C-alpha atoms as a PDB file:
ATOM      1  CA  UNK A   1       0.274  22.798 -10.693  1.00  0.00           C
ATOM      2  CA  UNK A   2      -0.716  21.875  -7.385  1.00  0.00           C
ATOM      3  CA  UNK A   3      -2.361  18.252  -6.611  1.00  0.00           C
ATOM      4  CA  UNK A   4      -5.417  18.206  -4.572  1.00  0.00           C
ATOM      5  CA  UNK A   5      -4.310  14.115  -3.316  1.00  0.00           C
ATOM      6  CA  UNK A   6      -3.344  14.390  -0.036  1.00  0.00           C
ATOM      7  CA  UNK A   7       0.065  12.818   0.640  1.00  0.00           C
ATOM      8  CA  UNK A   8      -0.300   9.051   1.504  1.00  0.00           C
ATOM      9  CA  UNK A   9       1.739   9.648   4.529  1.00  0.00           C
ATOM     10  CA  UNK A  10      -1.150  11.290   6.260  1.00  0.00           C
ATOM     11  CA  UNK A  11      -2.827   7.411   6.236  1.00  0.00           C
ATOM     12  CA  UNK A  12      -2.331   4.921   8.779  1.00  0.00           C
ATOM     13  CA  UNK A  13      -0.486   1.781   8.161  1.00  0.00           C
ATOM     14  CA  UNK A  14      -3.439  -0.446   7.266  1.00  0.00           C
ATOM     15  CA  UNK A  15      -4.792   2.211   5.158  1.00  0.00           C
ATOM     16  CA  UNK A  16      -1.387   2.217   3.372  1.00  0.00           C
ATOM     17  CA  UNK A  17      -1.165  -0.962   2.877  1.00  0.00           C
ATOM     18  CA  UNK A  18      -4.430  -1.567   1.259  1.00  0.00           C
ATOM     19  CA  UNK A  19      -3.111   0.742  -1.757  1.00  0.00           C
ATOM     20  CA  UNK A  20       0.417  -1.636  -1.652  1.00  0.00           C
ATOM     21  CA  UNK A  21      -1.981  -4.510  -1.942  1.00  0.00           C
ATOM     22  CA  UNK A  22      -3.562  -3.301  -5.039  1.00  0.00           C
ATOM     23  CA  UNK A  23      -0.212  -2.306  -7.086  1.00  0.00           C
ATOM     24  CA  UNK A  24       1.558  -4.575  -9.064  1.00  0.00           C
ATOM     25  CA  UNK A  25       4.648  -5.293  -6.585  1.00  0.00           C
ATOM     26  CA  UNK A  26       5.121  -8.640  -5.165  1.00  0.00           C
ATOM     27  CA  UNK A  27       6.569  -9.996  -2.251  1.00  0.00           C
ATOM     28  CA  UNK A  28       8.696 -12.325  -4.260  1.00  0.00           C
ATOM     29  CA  UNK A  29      10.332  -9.114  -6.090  1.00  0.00           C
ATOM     30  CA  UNK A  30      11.730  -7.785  -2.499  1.00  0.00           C
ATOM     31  CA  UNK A  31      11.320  -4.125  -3.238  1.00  0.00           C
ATOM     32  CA  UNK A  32      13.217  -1.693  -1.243  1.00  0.00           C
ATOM     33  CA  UNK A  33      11.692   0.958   0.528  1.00  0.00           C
ATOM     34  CA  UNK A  34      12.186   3.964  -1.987  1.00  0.00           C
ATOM     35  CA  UNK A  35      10.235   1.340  -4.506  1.00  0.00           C
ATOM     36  CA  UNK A  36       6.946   0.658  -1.749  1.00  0.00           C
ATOM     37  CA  UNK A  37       6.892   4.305  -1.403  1.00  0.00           C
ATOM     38  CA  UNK A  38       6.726   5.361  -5.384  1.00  0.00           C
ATOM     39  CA  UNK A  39       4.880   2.249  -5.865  1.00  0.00           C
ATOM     40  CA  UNK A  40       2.260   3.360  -3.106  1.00  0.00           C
ATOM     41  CA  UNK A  41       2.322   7.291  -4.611  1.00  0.00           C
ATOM     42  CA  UNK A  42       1.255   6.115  -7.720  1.00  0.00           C
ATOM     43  CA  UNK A  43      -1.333   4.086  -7.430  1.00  0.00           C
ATOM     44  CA  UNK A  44      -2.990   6.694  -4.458  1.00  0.00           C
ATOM     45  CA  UNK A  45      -2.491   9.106  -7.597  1.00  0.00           C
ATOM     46  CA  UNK A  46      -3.432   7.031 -10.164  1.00  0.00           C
ATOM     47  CA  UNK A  47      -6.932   6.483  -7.888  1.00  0.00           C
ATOM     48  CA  UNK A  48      -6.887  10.148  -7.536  1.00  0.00           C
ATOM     49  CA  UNK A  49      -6.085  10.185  -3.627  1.00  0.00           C
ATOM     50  CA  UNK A  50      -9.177   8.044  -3.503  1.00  0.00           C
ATOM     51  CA  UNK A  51      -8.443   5.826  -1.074  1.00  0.00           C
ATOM     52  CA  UNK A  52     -11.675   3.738  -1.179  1.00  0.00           C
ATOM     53  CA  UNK A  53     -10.825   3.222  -4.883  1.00  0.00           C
ATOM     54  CA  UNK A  54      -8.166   1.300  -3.742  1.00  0.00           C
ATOM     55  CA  UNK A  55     -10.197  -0.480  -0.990  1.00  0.00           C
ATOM     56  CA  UNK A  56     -12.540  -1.570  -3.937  1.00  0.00           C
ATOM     57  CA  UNK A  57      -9.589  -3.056  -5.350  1.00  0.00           C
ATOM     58  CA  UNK A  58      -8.675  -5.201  -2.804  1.00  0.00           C
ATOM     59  CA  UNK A  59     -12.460  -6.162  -2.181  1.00  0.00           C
ATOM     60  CA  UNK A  60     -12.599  -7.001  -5.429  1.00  0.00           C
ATOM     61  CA  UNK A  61      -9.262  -8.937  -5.234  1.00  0.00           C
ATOM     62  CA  UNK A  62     -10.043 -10.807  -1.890  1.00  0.00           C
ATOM     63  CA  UNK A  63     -13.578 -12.384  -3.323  1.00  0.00           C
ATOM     64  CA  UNK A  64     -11.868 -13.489  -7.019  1.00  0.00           C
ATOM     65  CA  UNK A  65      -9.026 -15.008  -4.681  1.00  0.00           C
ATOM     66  CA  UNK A  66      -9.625 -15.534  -1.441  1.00  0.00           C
ATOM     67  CA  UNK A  67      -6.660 -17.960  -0.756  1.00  0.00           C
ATOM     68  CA  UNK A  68      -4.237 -15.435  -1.498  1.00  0.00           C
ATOM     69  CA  UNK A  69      -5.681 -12.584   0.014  1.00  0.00           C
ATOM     70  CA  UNK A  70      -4.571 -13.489   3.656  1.00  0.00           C
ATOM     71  CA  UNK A  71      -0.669 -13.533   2.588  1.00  0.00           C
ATOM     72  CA  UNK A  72      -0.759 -10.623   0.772  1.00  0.00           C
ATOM     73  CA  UNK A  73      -2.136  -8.440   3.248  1.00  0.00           C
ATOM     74  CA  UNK A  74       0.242  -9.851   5.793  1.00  0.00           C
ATOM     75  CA  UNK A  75       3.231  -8.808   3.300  1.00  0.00           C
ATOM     76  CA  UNK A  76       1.918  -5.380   3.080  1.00  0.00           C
ATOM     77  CA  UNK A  77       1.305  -4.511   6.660  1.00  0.00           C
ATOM     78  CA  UNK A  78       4.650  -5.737   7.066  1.00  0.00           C
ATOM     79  CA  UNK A  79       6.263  -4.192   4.126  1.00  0.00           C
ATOM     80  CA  UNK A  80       3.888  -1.057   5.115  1.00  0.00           C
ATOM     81  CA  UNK A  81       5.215  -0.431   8.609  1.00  0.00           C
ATOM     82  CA  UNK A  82       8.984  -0.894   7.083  1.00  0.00           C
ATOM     83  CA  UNK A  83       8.710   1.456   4.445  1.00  0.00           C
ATOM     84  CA  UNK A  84       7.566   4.041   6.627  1.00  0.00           C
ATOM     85  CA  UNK A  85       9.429   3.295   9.373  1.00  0.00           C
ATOM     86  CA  UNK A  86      10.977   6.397  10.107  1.00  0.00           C
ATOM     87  CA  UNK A  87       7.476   8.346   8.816  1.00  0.00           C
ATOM     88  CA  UNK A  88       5.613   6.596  11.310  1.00  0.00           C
ATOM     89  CA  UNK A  89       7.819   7.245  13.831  1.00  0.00           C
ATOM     90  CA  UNK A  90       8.187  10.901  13.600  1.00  0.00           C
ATOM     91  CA  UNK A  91       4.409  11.166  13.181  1.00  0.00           C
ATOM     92  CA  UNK A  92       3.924   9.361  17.295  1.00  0.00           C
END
């Protein structure tokens, strides 16, 4: 059976890491790559390739704890653009 979610590597970086930022990995559990990616897969699927499910998420998130939500977003741009690394640069 075919999905109908488009694959998250057809998002930009900060669009990725807005759906990293609402799954349950942490900076402080240094996931590899392969992990961001499934981690990032699933929750786009799990939101059913809805990204402003996920944005609602992180709203959410941001206004319940808004001292956090600057370092966490930092970590997943970062983590983001490493994880898709070689994506991103095959996409430009």
């Amino acid at each position: 059976m075919m999905s109908n979610t488009p694959p998250p590597t057809s998002l930009t970086v900060s669009e990725l890491a807005e759906i990293l930022f609402c799954c349950g990995l942490q900076e402080s559990d240094r996931p590899t790559a392969d992990q961001v990616r499934t981690a990032i897969e699933d929750r786009f699927g799990a939101c059913g390739g809805d990204r402003l499910a996920c944005v609602a998420v992180v709203a959410q998130e941001a206004g319940d704890h808004p001292e956090n939500y600057l370092a966490r977003m930092r970590w997943a741009l970062t983590t983001v653009s490493e994880a898709y690394r070689r994506e991103l640069t095959t996409a430009a």
